[in-house]
PDB file of C-alpha atoms in Angstrom:
ATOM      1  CA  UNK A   1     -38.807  48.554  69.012  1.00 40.00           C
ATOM      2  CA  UNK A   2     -35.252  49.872  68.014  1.00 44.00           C
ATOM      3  CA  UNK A   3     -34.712  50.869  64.513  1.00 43.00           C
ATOM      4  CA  UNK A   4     -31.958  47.874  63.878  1.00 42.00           C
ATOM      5  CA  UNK A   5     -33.197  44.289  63.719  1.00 38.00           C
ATOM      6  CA  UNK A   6     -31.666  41.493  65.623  1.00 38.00           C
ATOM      7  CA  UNK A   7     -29.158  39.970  63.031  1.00 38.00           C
ATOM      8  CA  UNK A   8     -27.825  44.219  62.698  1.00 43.00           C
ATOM      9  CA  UNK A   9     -27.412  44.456  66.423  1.00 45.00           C
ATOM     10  CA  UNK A  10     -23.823  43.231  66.720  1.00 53.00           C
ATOM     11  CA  UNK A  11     -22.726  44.969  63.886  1.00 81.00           C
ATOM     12  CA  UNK A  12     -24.403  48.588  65.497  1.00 87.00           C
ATOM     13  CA  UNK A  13     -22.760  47.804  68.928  1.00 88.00           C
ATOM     14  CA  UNK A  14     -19.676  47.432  67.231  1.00 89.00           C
ATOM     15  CA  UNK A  15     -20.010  50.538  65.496  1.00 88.00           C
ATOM     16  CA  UNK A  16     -20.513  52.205  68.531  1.00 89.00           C
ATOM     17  CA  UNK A  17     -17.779  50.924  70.323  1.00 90.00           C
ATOM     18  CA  UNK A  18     -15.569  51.905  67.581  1.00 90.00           C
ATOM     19  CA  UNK A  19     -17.034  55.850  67.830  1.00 89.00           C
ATOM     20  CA  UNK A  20     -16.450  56.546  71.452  1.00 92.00           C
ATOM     21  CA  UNK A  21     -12.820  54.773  71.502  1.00 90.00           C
ATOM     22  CA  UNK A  22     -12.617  57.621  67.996  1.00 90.00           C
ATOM     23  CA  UNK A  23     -13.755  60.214  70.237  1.00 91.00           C
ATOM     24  CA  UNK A  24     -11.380  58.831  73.057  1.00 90.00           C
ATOM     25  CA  UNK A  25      -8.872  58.343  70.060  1.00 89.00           C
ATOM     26  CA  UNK A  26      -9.113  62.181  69.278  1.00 90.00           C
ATOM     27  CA  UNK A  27      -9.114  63.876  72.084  1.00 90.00           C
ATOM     28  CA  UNK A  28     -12.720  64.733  72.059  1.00 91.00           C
ATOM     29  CA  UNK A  29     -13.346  62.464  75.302  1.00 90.00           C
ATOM     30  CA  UNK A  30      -9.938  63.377  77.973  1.00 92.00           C
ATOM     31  CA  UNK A  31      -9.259  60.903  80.788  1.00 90.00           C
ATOM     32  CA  UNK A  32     -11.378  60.919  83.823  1.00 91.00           C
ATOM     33  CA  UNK A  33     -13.477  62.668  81.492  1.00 93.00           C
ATOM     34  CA  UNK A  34     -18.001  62.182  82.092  1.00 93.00           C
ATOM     35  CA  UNK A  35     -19.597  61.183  78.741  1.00 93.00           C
ATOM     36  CA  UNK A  36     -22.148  63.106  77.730  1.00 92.00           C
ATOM     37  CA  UNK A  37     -25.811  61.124  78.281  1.00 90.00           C
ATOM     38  CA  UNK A  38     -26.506  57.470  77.088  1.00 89.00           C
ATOM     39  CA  UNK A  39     -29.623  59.371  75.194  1.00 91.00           C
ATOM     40  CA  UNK A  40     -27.308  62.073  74.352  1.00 92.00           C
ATOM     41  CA  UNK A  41     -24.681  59.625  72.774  1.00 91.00           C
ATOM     42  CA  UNK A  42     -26.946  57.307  70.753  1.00 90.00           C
ATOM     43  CA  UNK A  43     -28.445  60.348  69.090  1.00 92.00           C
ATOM     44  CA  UNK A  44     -25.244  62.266  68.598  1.00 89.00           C
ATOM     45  CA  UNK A  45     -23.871  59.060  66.931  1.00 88.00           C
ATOM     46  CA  UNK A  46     -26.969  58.357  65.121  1.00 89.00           C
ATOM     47  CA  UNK A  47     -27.360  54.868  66.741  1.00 89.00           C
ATOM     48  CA  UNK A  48     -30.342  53.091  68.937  1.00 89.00           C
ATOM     49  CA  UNK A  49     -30.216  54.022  72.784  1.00 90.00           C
ATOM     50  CA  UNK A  50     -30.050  49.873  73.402  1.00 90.00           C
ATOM     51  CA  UNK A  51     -27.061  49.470  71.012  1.00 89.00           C
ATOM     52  CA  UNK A  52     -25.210  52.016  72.810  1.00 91.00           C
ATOM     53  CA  UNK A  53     -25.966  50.669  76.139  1.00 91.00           C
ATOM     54  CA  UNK A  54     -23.901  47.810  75.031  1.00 91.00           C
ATOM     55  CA  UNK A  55     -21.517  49.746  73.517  1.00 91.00           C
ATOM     56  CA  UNK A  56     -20.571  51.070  77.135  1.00 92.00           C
ATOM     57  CA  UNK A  57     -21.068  47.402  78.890  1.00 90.00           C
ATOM     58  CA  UNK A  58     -18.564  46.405  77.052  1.00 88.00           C
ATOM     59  CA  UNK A  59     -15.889  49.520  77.130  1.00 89.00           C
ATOM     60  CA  UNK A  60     -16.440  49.166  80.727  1.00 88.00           C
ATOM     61  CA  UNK A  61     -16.011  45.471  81.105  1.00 82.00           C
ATOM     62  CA  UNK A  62     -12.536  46.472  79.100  1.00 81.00           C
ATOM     63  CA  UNK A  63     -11.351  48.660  81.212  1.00 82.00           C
ATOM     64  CA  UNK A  64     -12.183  51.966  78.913  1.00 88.00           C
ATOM     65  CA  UNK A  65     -15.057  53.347  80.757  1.00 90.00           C
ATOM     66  CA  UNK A  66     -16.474  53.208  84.879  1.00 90.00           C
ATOM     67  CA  UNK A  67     -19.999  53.614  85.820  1.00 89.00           C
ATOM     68  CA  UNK A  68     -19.698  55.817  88.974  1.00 89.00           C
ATOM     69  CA  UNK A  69     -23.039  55.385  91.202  1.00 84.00           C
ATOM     70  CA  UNK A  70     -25.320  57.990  90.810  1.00 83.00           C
ATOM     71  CA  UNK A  71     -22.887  60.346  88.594  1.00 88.00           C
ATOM     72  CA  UNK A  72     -22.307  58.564  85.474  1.00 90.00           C
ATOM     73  CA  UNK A  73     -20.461  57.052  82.924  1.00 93.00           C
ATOM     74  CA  UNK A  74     -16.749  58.293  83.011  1.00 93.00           C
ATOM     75  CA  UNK A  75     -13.928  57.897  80.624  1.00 92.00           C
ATOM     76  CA  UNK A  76     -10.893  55.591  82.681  1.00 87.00           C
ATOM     77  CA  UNK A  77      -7.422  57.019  83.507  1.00 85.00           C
ATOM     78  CA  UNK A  78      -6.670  54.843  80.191  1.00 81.00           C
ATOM     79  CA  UNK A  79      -3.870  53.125  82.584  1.00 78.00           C
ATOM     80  CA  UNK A  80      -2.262  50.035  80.986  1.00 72.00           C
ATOM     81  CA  UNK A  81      -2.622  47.539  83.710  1.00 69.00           C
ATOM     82  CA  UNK A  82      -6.772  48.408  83.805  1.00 68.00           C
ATOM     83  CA  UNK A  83      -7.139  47.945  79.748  1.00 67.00           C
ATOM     84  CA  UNK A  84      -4.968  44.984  79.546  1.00 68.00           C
ATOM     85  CA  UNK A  85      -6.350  43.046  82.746  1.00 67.00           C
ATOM     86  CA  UNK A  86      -8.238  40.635  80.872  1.00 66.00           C
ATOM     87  CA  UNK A  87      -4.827  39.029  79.670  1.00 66.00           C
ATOM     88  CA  UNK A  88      -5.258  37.588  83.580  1.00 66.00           C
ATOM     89  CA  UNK A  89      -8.595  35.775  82.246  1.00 69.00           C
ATOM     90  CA  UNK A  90      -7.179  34.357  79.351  1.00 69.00           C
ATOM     91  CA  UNK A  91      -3.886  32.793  81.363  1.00 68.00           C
ATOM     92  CA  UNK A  92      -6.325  31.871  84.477  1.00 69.00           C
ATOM     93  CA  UNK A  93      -9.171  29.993  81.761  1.00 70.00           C
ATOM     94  CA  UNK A  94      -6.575  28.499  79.451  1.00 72.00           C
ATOM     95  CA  UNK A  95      -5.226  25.194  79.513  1.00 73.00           C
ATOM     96  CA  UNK A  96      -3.216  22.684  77.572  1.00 76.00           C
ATOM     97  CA  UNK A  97      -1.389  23.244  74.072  1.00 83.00           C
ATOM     98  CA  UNK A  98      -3.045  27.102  74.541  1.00 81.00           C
ATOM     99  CA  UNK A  99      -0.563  27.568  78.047  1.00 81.00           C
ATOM    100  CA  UNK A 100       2.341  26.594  76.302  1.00 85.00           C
ATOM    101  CA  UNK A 101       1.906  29.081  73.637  1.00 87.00           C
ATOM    102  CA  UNK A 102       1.146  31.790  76.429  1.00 85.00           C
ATOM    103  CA  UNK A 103       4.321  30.498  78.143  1.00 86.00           C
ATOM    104  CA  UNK A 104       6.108  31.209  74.971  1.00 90.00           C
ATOM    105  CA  UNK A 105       4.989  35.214  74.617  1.00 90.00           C
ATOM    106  CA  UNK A 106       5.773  35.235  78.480  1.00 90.00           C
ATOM    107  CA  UNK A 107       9.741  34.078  77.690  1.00 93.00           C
ATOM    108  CA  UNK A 108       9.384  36.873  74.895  1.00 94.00           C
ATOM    109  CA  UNK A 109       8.311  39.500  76.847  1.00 94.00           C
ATOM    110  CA  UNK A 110       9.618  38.537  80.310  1.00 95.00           C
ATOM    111  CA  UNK A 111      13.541  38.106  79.111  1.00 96.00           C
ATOM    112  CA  UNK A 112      13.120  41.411  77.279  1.00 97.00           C
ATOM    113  CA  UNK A 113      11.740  43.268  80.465  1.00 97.00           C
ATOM    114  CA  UNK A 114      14.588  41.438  82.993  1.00 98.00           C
ATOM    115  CA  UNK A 115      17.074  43.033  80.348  1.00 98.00           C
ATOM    116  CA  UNK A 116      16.041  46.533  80.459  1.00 97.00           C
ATOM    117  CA  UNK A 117      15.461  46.521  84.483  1.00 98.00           C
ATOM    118  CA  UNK A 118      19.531  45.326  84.480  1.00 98.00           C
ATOM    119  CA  UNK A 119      20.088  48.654  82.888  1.00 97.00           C
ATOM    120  CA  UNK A 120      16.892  50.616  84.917  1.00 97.00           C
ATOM    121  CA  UNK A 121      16.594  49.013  88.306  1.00 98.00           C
ATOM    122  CA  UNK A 122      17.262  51.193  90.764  1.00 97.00           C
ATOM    123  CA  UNK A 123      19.109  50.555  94.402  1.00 97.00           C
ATOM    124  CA  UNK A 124      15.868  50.041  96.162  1.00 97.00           C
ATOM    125  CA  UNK A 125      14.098  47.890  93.556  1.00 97.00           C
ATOM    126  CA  UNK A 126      17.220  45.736  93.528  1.00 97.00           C
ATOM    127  CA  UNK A 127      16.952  45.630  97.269  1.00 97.00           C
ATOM    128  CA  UNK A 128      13.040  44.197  96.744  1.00 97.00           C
ATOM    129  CA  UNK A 129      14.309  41.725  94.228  1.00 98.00           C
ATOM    130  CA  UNK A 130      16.692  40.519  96.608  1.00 97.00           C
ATOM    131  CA  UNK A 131      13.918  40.478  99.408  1.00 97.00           C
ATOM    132  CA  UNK A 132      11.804  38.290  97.657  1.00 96.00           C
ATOM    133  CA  UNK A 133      14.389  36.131  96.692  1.00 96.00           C
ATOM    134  CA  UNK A 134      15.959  35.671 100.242  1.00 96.00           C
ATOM    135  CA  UNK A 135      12.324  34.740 101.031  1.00 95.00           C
ATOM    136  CA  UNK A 136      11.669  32.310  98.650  1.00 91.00           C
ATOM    137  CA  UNK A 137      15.012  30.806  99.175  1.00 92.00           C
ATOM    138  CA  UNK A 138      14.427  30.708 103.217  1.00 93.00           C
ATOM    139  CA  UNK A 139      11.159  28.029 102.619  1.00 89.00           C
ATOM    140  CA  UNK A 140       9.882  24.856 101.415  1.00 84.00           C
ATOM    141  CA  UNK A 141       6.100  26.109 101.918  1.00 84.00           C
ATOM    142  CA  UNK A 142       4.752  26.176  98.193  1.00 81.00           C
ATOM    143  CA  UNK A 143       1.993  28.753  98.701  1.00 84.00           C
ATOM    144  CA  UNK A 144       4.843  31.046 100.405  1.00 89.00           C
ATOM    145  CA  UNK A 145       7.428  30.660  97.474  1.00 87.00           C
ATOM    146  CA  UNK A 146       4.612  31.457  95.020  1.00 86.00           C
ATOM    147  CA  UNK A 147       3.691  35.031  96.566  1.00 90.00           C
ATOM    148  CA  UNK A 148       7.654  35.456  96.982  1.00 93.00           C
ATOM    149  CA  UNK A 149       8.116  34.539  93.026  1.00 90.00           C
ATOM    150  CA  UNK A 150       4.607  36.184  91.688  1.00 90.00           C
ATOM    151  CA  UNK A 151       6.221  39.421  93.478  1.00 94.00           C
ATOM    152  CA  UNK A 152      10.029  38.839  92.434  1.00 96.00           C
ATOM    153  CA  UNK A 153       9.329  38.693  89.075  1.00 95.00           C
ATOM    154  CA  UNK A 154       6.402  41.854  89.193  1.00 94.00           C
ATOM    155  CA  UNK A 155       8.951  44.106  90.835  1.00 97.00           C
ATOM    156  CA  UNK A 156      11.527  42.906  88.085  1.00 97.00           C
ATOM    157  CA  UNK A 157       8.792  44.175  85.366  1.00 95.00           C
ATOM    158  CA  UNK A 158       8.111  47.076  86.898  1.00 95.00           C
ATOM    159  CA  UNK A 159      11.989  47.997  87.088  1.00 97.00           C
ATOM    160  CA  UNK A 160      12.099  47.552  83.579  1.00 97.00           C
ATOM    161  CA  UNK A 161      10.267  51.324  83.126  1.00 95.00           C
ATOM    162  CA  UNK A 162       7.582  49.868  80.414  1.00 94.00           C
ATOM    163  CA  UNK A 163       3.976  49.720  81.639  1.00 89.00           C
ATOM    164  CA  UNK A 164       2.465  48.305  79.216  1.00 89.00           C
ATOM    165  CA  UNK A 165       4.681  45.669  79.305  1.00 91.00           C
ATOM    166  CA  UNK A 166       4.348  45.260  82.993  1.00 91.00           C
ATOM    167  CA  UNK A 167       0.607  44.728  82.927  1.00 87.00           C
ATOM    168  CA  UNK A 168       0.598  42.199  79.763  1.00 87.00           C
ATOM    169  CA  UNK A 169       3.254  40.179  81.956  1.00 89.00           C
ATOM    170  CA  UNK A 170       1.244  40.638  84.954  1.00 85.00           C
ATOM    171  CA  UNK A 171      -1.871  39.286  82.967  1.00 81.00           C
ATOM    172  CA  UNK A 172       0.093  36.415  81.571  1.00 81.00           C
ATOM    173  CA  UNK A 173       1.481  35.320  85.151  1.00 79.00           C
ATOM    174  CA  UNK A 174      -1.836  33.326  86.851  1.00 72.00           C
ATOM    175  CA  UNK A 175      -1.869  33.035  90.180  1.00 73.00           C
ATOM    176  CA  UNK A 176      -3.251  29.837  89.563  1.00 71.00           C
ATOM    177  CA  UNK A 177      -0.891  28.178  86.748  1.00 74.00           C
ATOM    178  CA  UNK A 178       1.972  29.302  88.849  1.00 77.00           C
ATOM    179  CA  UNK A 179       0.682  27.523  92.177  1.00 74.00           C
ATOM    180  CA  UNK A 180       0.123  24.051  89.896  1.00 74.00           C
ATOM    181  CA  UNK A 181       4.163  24.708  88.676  1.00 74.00           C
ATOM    182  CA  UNK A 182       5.398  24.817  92.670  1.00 76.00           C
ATOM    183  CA  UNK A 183       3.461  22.025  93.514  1.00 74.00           C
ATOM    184  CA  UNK A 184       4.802  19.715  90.549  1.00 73.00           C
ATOM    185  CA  UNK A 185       8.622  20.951  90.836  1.00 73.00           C
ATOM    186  CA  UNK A 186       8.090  20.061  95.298  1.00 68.00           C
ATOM    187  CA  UNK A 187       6.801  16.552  94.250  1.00 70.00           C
ATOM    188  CA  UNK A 188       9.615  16.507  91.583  1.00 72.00           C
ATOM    189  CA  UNK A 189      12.014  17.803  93.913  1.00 69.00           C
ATOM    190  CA  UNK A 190      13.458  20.817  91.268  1.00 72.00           C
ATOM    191  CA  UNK A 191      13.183  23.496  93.807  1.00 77.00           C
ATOM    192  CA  UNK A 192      16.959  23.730  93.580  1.00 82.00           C
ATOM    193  CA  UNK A 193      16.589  24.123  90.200  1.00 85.00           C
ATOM    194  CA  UNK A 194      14.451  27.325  89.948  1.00 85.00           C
ATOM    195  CA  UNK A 195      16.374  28.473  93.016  1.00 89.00           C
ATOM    196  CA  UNK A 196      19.718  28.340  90.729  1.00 92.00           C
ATOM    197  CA  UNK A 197      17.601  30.386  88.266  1.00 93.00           C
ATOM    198  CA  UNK A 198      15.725  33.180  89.960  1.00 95.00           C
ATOM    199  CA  UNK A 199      19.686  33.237  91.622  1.00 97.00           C
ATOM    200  CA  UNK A 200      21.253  33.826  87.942  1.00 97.00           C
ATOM    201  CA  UNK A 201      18.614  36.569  87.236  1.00 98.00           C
ATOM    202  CA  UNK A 202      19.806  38.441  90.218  1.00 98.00           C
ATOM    203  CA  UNK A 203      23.354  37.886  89.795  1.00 98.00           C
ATOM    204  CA  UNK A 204      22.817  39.324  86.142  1.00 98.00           C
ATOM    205  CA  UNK A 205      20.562  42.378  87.954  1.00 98.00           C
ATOM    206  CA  UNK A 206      23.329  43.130  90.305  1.00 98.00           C
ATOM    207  CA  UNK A 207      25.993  42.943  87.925  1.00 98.00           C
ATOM    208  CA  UNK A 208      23.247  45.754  85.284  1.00 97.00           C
ATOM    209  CA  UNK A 209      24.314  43.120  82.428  1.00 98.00           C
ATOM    210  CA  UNK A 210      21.376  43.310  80.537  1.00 97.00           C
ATOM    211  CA  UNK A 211      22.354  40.358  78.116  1.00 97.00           C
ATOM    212  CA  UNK A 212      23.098  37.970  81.277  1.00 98.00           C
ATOM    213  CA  UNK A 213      20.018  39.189  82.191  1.00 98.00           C
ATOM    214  CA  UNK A 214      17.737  38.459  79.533  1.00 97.00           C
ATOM    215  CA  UNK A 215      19.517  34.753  79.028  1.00 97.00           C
ATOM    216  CA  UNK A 216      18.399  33.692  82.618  1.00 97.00           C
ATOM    217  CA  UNK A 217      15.206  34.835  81.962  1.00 96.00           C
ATOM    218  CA  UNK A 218      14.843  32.716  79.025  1.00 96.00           C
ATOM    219  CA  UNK A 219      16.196  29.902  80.694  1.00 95.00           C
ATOM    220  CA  UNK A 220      13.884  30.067  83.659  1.00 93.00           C
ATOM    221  CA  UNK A 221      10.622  30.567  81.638  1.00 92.00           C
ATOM    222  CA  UNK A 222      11.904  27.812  79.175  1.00 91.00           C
ATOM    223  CA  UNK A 223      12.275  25.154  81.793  1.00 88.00           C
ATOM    224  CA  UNK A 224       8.671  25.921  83.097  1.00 85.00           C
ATOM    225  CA  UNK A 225       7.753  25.343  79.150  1.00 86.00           C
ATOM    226  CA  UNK A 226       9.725  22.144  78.941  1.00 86.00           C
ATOM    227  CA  UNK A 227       7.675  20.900  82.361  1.00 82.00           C
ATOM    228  CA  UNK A 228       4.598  21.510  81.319  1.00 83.00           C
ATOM    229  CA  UNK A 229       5.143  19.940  77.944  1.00 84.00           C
ATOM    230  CA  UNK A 230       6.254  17.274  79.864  1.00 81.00           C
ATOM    231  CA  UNK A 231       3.121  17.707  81.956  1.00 78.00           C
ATOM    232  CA  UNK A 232       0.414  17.669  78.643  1.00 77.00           C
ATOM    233  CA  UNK A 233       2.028  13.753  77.862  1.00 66.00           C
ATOM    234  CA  UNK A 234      -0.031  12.599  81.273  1.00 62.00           C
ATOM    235  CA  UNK A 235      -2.543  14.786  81.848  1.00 58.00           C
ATOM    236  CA  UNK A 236      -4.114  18.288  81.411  1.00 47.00           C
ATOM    237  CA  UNK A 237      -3.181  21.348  82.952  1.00 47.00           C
ATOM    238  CA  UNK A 238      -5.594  23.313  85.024  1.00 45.00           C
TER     239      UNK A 238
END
């Protein structure tokens, strides 16, 4: 039986996970890095070998640590878009009042990183941008202006030069939220509309104004917030 009793256990997992992202912290574990032994860990840390065994579960289901088959536990490359993917589960699960407010960090964030790729972007990530636009612009097939947008907008995040940014955005834009947006603005016929805008964002790219820039980006994630308010008066968003 392990030293800590059930109503402990939480609390001793925590603990744990809290010591190895210390040694991470510190230096003590490097990137790509094996940890030492699950035996090996839970006595060096003074802690029961089931405890720790969560401890790692759940650093790996984070994105911290990677159980390599038949070598080991290893320490991640610590890249952004790997800690921060489960921003992706929380926009996919969420619905209602809870996507608005995710909408809301997205206009943050998203007119932020469109104004620093205006000053960043280089010639050929302005020549994707325009790609993906030209695409979208060049069908009425929903499920073909969603990859065109998902991938207008990633390549606009990614010009922007911030990772971590990039992968929170990236986790806040689901696939599936997105695809229920194109459907409503085809049956509401507003894909002029969010042509006009994914237009201005480009105008404001090509022109490297990066306060034109983050103003369209505002715009365009605000008028997805004002549909889907205007979505939550009839029904619920899934």
């Amino acid at each position: 039986m392990d030293d800590e009793t059930a109503p402990q256990k939480g609390t001793v997992t925590q603990r744990a996970i809290d010591r190895i992202k210390a040694m991470i912290g510190e230096g003590r574990l490097e990137p790509g890095e094996r940890l030492p032994t699950e035996r090996e860990l839970a006595v060096q840390l003074g802690i029961s070998r089931s405890s720790m065994r969560e401890a790692i579960r759940a650093l790996t289901v984070l994105g911290v640590l990677e159980a390599r088959h038949g070598s080991g536990i290893y320490v991640t490359q610590l890249e952004a878009g790997d800690l921060l993917e489960t921003f992706g589960v929380v926009a996919d699960l969420s619905r209602g009042p809870r996507l608005v407010e995710l909408l809301e960090v997205r206009r943050v964030l998203e007119s932020t990183a469109t104004a620093l790729a205006a000053a960043r972007i280089t010639p050929d990530q302005l020549a994707e941008v325009e790609k993906h636009l030209t695409a979208m612009n060049a069908t009425e097939d929903p499920e073909v202006i969603l990859a065109h947008d998902l991938a207008f907008h990633r390549e606009i995040s990614t010009a922007a030069g911030n990772e971590t940014m990039a992968a929170i955005l990236d986790g806040l834009s689901s696939r599936t939220f997105r695809a229920r947006v194109w459907r409503g603005y085809q049956e509401e016929g507003a894909f002029a509309r969010t042509r006009r805008e994914h237009a201005a964002i480009h105008r404001a790219l090509v022109a490297r104004d990066p306060e034109a820039a983050r103003a369209a980006a505002a715009a365009h994630v605000g008028e997805v917030e004002e549909w889907l308010r205007s979505q939550l008066d009839h029904d619920s968003i899934s």
